[in-house]
Coordinates of C-alpha atoms and ligand atoms in Angstrom, one line a residue:
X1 CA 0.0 0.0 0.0
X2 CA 1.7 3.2 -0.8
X3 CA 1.8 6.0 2.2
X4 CA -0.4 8.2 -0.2
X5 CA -2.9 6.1 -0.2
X6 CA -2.7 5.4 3.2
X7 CA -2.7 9.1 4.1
X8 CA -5.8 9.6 2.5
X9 CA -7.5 6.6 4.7
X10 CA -11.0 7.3 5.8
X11 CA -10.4 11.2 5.0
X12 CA -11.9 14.6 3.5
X13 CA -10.4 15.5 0.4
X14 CA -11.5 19.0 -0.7
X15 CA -12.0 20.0 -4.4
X16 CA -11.4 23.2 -5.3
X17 CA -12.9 24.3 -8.8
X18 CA -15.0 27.5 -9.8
X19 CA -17.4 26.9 -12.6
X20 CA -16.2 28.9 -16.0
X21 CA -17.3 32.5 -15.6
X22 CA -17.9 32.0 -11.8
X23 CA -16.9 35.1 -10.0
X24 CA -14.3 32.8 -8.1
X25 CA -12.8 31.3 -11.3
X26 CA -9.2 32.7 -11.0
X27 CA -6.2 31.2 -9.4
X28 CA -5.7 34.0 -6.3
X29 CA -9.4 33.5 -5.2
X30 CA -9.4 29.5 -5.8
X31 CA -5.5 29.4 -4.1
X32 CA -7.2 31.0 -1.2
X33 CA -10.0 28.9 -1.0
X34 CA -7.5 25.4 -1.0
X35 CA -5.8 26.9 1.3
X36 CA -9.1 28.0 3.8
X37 CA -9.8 24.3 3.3
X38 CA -6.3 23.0 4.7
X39 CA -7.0 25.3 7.6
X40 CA -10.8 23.6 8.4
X41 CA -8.4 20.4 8.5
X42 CA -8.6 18.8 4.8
X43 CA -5.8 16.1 4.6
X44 CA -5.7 16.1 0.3
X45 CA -6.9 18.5 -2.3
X46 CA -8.3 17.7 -5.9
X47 CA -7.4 20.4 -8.0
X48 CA -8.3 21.0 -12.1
X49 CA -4.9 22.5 -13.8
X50 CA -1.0 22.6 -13.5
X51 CA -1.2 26.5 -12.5
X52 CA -3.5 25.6 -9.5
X53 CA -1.5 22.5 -8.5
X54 CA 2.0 24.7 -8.8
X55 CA 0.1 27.5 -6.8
X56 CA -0.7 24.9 -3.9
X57 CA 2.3 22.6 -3.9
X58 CA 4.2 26.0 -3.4
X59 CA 2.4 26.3 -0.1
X60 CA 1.3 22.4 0.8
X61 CA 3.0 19.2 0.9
X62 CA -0.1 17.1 1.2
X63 CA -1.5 15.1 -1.2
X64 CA -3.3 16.7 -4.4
X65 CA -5.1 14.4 -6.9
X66 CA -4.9 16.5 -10.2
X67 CA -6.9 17.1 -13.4
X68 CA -6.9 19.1 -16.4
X69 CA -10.8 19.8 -17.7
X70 CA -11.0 19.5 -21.1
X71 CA -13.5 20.5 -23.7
X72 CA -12.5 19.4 -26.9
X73 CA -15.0 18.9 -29.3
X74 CA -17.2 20.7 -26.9
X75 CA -17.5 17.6 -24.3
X76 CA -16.1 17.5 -21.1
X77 CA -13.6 15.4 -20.5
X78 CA -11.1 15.0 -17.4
X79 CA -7.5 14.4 -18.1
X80 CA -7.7 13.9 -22.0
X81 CA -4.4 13.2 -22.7
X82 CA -0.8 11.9 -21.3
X83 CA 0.5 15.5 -21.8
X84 CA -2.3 16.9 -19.7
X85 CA -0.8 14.5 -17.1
X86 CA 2.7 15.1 -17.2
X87 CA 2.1 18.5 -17.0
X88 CA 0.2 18.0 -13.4
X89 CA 3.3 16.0 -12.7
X90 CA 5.4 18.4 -13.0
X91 CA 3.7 21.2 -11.4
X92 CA 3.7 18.6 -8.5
X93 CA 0.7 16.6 -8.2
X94 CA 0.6 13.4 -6.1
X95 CA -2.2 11.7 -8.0
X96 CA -3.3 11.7 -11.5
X97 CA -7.5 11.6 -12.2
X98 CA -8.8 10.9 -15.2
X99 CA -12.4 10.2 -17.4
X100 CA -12.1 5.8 -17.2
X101 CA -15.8 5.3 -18.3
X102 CA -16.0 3.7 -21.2
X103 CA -17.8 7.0 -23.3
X104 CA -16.8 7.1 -26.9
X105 CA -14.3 10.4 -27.1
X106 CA -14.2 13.0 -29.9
X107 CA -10.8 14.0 -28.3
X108 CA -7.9 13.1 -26.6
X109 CA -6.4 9.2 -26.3
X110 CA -7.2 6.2 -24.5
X111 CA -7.5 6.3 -21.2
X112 CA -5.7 2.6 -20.8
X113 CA -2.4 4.0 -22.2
X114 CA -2.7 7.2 -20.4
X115 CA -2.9 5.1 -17.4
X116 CA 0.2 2.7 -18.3
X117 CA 2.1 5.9 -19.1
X118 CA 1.6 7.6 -15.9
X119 CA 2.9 4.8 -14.2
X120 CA 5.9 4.2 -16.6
X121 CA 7.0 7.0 -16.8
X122 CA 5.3 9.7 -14.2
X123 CA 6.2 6.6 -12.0
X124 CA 2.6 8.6 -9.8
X125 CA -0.7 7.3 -8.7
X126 CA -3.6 6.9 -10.9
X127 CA -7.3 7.9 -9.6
X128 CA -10.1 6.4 -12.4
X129 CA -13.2 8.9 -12.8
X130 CA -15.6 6.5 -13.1
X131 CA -20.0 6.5 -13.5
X132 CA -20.8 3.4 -13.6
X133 CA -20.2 -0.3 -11.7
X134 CA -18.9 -2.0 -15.4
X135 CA -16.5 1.1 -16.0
X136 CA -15.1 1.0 -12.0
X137 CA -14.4 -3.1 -13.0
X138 CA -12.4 -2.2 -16.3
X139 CA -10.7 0.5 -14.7
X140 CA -9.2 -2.0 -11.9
X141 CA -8.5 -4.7 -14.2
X142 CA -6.3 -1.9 -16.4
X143 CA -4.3 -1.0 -13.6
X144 CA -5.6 2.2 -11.8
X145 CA -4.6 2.9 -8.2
X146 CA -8.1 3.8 -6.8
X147 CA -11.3 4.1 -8.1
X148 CA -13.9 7.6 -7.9
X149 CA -17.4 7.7 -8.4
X150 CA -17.1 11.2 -9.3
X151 CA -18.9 10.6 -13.0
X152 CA -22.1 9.4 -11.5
X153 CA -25.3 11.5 -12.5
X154 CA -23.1 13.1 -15.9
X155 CA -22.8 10.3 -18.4
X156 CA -25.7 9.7 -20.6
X157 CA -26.6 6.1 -19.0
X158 CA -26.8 7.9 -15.5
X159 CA -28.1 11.3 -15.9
X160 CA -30.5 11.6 -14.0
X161 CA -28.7 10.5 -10.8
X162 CA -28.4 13.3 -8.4
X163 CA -27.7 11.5 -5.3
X164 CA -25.0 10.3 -4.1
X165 CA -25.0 6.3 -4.8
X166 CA -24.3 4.5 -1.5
X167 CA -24.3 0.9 -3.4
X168 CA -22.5 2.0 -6.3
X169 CA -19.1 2.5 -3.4
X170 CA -20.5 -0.8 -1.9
X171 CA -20.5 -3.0 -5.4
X172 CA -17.1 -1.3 -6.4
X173 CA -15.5 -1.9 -2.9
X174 CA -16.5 -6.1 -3.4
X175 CA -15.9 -6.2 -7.0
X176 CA -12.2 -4.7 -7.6
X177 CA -10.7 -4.8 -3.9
X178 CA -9.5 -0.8 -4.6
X179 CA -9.7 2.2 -2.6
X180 CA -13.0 3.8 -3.8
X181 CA -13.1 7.4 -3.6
X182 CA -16.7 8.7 -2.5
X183 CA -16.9 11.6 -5.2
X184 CA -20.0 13.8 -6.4
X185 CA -23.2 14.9 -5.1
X186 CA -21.9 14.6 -1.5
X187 CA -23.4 18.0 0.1
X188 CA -23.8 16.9 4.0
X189 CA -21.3 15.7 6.7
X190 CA -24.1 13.0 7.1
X191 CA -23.5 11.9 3.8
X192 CA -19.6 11.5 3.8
X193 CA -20.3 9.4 7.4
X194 CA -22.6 7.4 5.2
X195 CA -19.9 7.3 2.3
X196 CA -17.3 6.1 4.5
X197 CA -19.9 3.4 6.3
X198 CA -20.3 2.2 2.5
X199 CA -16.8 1.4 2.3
X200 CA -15.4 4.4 0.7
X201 CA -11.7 4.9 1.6
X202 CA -11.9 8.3 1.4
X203 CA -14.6 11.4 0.3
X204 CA -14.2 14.2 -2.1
X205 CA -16.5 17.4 -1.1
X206 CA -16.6 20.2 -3.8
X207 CA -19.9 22.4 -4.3
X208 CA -20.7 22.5 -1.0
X209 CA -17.7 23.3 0.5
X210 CA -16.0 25.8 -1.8
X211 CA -18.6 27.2 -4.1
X212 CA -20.4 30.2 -2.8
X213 CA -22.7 30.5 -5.4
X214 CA -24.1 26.9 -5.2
X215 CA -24.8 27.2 -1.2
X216 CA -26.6 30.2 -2.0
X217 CA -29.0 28.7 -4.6
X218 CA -29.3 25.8 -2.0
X219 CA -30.8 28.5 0.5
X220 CA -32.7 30.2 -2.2
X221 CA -34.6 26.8 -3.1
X222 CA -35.3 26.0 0.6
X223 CA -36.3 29.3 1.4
X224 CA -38.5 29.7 -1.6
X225 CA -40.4 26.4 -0.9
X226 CA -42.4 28.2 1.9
X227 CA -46.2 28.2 0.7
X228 CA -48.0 31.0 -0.6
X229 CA -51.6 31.5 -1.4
X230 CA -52.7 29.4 -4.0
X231 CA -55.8 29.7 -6.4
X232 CA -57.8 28.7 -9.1
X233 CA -55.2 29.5 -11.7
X234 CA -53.8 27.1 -14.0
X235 CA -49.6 26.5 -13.4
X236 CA -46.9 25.5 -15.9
X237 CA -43.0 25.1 -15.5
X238 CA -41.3 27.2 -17.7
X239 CA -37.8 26.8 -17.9
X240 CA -35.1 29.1 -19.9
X241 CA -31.8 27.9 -21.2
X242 CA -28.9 30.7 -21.6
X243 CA -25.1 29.8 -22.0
X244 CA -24.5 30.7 -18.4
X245 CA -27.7 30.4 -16.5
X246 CA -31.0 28.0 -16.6
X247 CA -33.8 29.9 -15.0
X248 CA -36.9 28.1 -14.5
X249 CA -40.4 28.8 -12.3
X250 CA -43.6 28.4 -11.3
X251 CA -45.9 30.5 -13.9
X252 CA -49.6 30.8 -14.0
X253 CA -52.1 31.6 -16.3
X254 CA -51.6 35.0 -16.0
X255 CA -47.4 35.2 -16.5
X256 CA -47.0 35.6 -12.9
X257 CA -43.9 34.2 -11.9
X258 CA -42.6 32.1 -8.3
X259 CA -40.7 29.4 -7.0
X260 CA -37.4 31.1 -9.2
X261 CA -34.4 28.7 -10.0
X262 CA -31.7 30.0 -11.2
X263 CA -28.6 27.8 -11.8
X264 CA -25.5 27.5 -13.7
X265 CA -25.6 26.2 -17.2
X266 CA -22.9 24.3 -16.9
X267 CA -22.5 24.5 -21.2
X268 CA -18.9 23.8 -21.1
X269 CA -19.8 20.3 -20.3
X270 CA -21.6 20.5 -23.5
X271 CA -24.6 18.3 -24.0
X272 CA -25.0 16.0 -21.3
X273 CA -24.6 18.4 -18.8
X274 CA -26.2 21.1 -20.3
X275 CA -29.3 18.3 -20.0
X276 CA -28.8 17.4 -16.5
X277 CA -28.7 21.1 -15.7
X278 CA -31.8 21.7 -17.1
X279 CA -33.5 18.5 -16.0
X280 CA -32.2 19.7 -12.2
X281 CA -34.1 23.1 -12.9
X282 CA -37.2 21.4 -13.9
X283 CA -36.7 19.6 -10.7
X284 CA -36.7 21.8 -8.1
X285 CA -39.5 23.9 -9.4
X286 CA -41.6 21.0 -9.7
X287 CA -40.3 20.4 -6.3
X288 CA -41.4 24.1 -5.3
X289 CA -45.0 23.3 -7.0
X290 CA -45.4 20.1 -5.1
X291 CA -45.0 22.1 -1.9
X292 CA -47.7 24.3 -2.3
X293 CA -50.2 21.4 -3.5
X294 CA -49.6 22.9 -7.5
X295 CA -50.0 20.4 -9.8
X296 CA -48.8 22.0 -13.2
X297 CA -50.5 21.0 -16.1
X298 CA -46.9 21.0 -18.9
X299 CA -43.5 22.1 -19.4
X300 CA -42.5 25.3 -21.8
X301 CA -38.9 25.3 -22.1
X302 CA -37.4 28.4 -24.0
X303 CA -33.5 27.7 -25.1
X304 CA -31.0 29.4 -27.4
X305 CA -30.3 28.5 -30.8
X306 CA -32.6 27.4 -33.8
X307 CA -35.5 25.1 -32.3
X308 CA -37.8 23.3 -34.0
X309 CA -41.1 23.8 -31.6
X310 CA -43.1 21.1 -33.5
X311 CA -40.8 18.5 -33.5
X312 CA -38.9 19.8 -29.8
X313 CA -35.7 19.7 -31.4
X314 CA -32.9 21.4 -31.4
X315 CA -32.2 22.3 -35.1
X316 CA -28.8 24.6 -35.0
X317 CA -26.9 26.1 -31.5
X318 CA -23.9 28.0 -31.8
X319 CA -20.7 27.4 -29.4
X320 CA -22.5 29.1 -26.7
X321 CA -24.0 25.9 -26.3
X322 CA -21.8 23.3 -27.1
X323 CA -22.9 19.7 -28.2
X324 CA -26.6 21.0 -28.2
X325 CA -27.3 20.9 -31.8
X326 CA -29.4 17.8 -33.3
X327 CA -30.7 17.0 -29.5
X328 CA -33.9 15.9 -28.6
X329 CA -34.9 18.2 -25.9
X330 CA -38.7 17.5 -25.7
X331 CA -38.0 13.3 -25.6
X332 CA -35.4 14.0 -22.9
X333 CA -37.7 15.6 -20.6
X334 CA -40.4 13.6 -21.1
X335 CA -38.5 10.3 -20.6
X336 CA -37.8 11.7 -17.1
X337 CA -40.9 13.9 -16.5
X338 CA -44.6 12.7 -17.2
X339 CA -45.9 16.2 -18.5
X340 CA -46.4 17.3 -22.0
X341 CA -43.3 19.2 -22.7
X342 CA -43.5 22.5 -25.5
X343 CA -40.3 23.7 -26.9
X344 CA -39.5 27.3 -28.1
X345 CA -36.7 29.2 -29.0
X346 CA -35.5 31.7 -26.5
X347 CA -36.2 35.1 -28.6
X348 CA -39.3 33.5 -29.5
X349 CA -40.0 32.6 -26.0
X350 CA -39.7 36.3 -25.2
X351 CA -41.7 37.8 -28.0
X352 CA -44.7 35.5 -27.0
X353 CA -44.1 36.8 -23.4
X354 CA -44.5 40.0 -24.5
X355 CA -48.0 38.9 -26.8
X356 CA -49.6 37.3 -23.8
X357 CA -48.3 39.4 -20.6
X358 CA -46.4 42.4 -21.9
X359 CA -46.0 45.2 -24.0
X360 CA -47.4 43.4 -26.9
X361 CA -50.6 42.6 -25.4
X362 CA -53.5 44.0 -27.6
X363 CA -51.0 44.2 -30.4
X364 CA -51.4 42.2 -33.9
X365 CA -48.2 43.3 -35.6
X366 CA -45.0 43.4 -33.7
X367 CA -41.2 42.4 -33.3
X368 CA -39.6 41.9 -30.0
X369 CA -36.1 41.9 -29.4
X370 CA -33.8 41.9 -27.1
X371 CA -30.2 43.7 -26.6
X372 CA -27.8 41.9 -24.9
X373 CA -24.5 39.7 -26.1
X374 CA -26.2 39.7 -29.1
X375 CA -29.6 40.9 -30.9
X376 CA -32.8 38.2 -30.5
X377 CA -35.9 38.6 -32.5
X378 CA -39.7 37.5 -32.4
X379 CA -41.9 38.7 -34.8
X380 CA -45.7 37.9 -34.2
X381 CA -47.8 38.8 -37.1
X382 CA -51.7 38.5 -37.1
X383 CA -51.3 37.6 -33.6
X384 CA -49.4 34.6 -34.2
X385 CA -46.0 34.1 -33.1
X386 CA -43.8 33.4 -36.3
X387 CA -41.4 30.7 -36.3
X388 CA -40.5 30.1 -40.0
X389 CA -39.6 26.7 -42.0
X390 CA -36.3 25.8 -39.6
X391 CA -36.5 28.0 -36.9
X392 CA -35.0 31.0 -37.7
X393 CA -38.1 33.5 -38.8
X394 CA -37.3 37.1 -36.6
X395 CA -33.6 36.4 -36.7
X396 CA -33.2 40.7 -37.0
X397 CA -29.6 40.8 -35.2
X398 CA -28.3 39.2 -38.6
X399 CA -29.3 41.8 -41.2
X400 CA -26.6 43.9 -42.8
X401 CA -26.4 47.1 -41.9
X402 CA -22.7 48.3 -42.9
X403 CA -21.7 46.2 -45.8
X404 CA -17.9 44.9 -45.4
X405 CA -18.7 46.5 -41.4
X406 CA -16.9 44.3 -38.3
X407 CA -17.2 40.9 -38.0
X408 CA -20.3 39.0 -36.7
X409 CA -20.0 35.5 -34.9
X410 CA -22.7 34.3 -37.7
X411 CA -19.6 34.4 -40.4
X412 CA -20.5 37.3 -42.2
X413 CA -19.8 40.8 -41.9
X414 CA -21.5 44.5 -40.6
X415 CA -24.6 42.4 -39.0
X416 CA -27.0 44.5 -37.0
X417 CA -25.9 41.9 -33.9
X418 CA -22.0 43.1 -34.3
X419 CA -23.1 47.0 -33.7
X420 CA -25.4 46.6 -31.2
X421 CA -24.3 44.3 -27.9
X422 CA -22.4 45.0 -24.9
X423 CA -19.4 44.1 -26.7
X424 CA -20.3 47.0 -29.1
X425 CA -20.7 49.3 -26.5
X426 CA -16.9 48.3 -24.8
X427 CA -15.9 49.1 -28.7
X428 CA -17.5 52.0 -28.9
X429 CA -16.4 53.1 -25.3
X430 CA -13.1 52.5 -25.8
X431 CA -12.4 54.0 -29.1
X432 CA -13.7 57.8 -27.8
X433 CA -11.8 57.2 -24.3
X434 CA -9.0 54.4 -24.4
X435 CA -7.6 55.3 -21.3
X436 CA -10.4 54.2 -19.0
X437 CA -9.9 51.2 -17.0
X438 CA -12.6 49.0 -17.5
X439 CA -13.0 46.0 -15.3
X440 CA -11.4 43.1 -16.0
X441 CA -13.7 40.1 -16.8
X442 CA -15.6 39.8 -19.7
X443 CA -17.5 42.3 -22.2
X444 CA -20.6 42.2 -19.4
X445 CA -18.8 43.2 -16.7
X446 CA -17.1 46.4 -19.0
X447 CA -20.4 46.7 -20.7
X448 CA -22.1 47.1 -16.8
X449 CA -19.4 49.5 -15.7
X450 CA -20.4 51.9 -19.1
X451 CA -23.8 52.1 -18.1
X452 CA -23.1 53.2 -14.9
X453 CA -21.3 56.0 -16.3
X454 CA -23.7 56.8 -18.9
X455 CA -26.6 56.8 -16.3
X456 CA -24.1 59.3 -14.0
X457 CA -23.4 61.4 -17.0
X458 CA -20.2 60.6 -18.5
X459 CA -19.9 62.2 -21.8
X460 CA -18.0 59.5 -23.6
X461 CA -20.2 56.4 -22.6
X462 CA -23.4 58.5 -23.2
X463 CA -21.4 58.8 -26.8
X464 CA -21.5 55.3 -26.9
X465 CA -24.6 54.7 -26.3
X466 CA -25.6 57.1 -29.2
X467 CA -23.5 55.7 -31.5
X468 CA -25.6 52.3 -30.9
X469 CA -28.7 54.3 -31.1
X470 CA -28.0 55.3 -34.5
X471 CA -27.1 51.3 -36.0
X472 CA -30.2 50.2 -33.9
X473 CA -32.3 52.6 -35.7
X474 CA -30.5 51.0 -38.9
X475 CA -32.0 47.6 -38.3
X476 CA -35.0 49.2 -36.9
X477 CA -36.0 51.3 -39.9
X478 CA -35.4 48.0 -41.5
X479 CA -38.0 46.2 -39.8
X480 CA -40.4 49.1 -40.2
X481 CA -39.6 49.1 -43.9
X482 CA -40.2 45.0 -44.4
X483 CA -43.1 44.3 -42.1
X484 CA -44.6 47.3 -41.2
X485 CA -45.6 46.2 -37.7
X486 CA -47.6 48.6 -35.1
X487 CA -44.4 48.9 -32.8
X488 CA -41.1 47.3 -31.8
X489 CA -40.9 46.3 -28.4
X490 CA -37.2 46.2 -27.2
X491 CA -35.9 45.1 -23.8
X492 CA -32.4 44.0 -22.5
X493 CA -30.3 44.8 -19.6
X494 CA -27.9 46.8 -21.7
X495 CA -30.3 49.8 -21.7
X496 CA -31.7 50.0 -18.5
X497 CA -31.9 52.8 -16.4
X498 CA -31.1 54.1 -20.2
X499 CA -33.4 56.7 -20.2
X500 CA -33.7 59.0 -23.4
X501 CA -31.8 55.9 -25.3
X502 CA -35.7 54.8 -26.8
X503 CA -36.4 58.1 -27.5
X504 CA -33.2 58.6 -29.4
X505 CA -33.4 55.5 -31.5
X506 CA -36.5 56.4 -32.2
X507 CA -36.4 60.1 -33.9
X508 CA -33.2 58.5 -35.2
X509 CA -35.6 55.3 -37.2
X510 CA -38.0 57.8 -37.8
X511 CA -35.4 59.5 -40.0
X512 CA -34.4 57.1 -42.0
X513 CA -38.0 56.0 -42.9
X514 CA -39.9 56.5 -45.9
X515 CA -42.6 58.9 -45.1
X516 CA -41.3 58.6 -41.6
X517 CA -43.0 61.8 -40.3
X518 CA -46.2 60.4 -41.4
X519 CA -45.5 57.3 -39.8
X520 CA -44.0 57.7 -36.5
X521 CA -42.2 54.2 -36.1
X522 CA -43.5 53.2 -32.3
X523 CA -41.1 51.9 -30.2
X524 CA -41.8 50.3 -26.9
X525 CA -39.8 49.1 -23.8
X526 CA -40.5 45.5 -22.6
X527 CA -43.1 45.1 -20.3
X528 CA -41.4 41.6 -19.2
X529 CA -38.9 40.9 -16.6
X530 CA -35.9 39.3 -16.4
X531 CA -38.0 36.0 -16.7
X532 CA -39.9 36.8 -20.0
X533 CA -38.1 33.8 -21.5
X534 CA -39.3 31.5 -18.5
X535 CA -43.1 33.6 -18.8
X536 CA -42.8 33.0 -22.6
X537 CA -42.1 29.5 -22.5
X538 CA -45.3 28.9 -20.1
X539 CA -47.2 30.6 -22.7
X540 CA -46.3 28.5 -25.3
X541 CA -47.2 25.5 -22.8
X542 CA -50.7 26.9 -22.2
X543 CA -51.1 27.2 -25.8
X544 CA -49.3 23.9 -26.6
X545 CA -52.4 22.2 -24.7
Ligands
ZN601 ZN1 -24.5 38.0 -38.1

């Protein structure tokens, strides 16, 4: 038995990961964090990339199972490659982790000669990442060191899992004789005393030890479940899929929203977990409903990318999503959920929000869009919500407006969508003032920080916001031009607290309009929240049945 192994006998390992885009996804916060963790009295760390592991092995000597995430071919996968593991090696990590079930892989090599290698010639400890009692088996009879049940709940044969399996650590423990690792969906000291009962040798605690944001949402979900008043209205789950977050609620005949879940996407690993994350948000507002003695009567989910609402496909998603395109969303849920289940595309979703709860009730004729990362369109003509032959009908953020203009993520160039979105705004910013420090982070975080400025005053990110005024108005006069619709409705968090911005945009489409002063274009803000894509996907439920 070697001493590593024997350290890490009937222990709590602690791993310490942020989710990409967390708040707490860079290596000072997450150094900190590990190092919080040693204090509470964690004997071993699991850590995902050689920087992390060099950070801690400057400042630790015990043991630190490593991994390097990888999402090649936009799938997770842990430990890809024999590179990936001699480059934990070397930045000094005392076990090796790595994806042993027996998933087919886009990417990367086979995990049995990763395995032989790390032992050849790393001459270091090799920890299987395993789902499933057949993959734990293999993994012992190629070799590995000890065996974790951290895949359990994310591969495709055991999504759906999201408790911690007691008898997968007891069957593994009989059948292969190794150290078994007690690894995902472990939230409780109860349930690492139950682990360890199981058999485990040792138990990995993540989420709920060094992810803020999780124990939050865990609150939020408790705290929400409290009953309120219930009535005669009828309910629906509507659910919203975003690259980053999944909201989902309670929604009632009328739009009106409870029992919120908001959680991380989890997109980066791509379609299974993207799935599980949604199926969890489903969950707990069902959960919530349940609670108050709700039965809904179907599920509306709204999600990015192309959708094809009669079939519940997913016809087209861009990288924001990755591995989404070509999946059956409406089967999934309904092989784990015995509702009807109505699919919609997330623009869509918000446009028929706005129909049946917002700005657009009463109207026949209008387009709805939304300014964000990028430009998303619904058009509902003769009251009816149009979704065109694949998908793709009210797709405005893609129309030219500057021919040969700045490059759009859709391939081509000067697209409404590449002039008008917070990273527009940074551009715009910037080029009138490029001193300013901006915050680091992404364009959402700069974006934020411009609007404050415009909302205080500042000259230069008012400026900005003009200069998107007048492409807006572009795409806008456009609109007006080809369907002639009784008003725009816009909404978006990147304008508001924006006030004079509608106005603006609109004297400025009024302009550029053929007989424009006898037909004042009418542009409208949003009369949906936040949630319109979770209130809009309810409303395509109600109307589904
Ligand atoms: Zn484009």
């Amino acid at each position: 038995m070697s001493t590593i192994l024997e350290q890490l006998y009937h222990q709590l390992i602690v791993s310490c990961q942020a989710y990409p885009n967390d708040p707490m996804e860079d290596l000072p916060t997450l150094t900190r964090v590990a190092q919080a963790a040693l204090l509470g009295g964690a004997k071993a760390l699991r850590l995902n990339s050689a920087d992390h592991v060099r950070a801690m092995r400057a400042v630790t000597d015990v043991p630190i199972i490593a991994i390097e995430k990888s999402y090649a071919g936009g799938v997770l996968r842990i430990t890809p490659d024999f590179a990936s593991a001699a480059a934990l090696a070397a930045a000094g990590a005392s076990i090796i982790a790595l994806d042993c079930t027996d998933r087919v892989h886009v990417a990367g090599e086979p995990w049995r000669e990763i395995v032989q290698r790390i032992h050849d010639e790393l001459g270091l400890l090799v920890m299987a990442d395993i789902a499933a009692l057949r993959e734990g088996i293999a993994a012992s009879q190629a070799g590995v060191d000890l065996i974790g049940t951290t895949l359990n709940g994310y591969t495709e044969e055991t999504l759906g899992n999201d408790s911690f399996s007691y008898k997968l650590v007891a069957d593994l423990v009989r059948e292969t004789g190794l150290p078994i690792v007690a690894e995902g969906h472990i939230s409780t000291p109860d349930e690492a005393v139950h682990a360890l009962i199981s058999g485990a040798w040792c138990v990995v605690v993540g989420s709920a030890i060094t992810r803020p944001g999780t124990i939050t949402q865990n609150f939020i979900s408790a705290l929400e479940k409290i009953p309120s008043n219930s009535s005669s209205h009828r309910y629906a789950i509507g659910v919203d899929i975003g690259g980053t977050t999944i909201k989902a609620a309670l929604v009632d005949d009328c739009g009106e929203t409870t029992s919120h879940v908001r959680i991380p996407t989890q997109a980066s690993g791509g379609r299974d977990a993207i799935a599980k994350s949604t199926l969890d948000a489903i969950q707990q507002a069902l959960a919530a409903a349940q609670k108050q003695n709700i039965a809904p009567l179907a599920i509306g989910v709204a999600s990015a990318g192309a959708i094809d609402a009669k079939n519940g496909t997913v016809f087209a998603a861009t990288e924001n999503l990755p591995g989404w395109a070509g999946f059956d969303l409406r089967e999934f849920i309904t092989q784990h959920i015995a509702l009807p289940v109505f699919v919609e595309n997330d623009a869509h979703a918000a446009a028929l929000a706005e129909l049946h709860y917002g700005a657009g009730r009463g109207l026949g004729n209008f387009a709805a869009i939304t300014l964000g990362t990028g430009v998303g369109g619904g058009l509902v003509l003769d009251g009816r919500l149009q979704r065109g032959q694949y998908g793709f009908a009210g797709t405005v953020g893609h129309q030219t407006i500057r021919v040969d203009g700045v490059p759009c993520n859709c391939g081509r160039r000067g697209c409404l969508e590449a002039y008008v979105s917070t990273a527009a705004l940074v551009r715009e910013f910037l080029a009138l003032n490029p001193s300013t420090n901006l915050p680091d982070g992404d364009d959402a975080a700069k974006a934020m920080q411009i609007a404050k400025l415009a909302i205080a005053g500042d000259p230069s990110a008012k400026q900005a916001y003009s200069a998107l005024a007048t492409y807006l108005a572009e795409g806008l006069a456009n609109i007006f031009n080809i369907v002639d619709p009784e008003a725009v409705i816009i909404t978006g968090g990147l304008i508001e607290g924006q006030t004079g911005f509608l106005d603006e945009v609109q004297s400025k489409t009024q302009s550029l309009l053929h007989f424009g002063s006898k037909r004042p274009p009418k542009i409208l803000p949003a009369g949906s929240s936040q949630y319109a894509g979770v209130q809009g996907a309810a409303a395509a439920a109600f109307a589904g049945l």
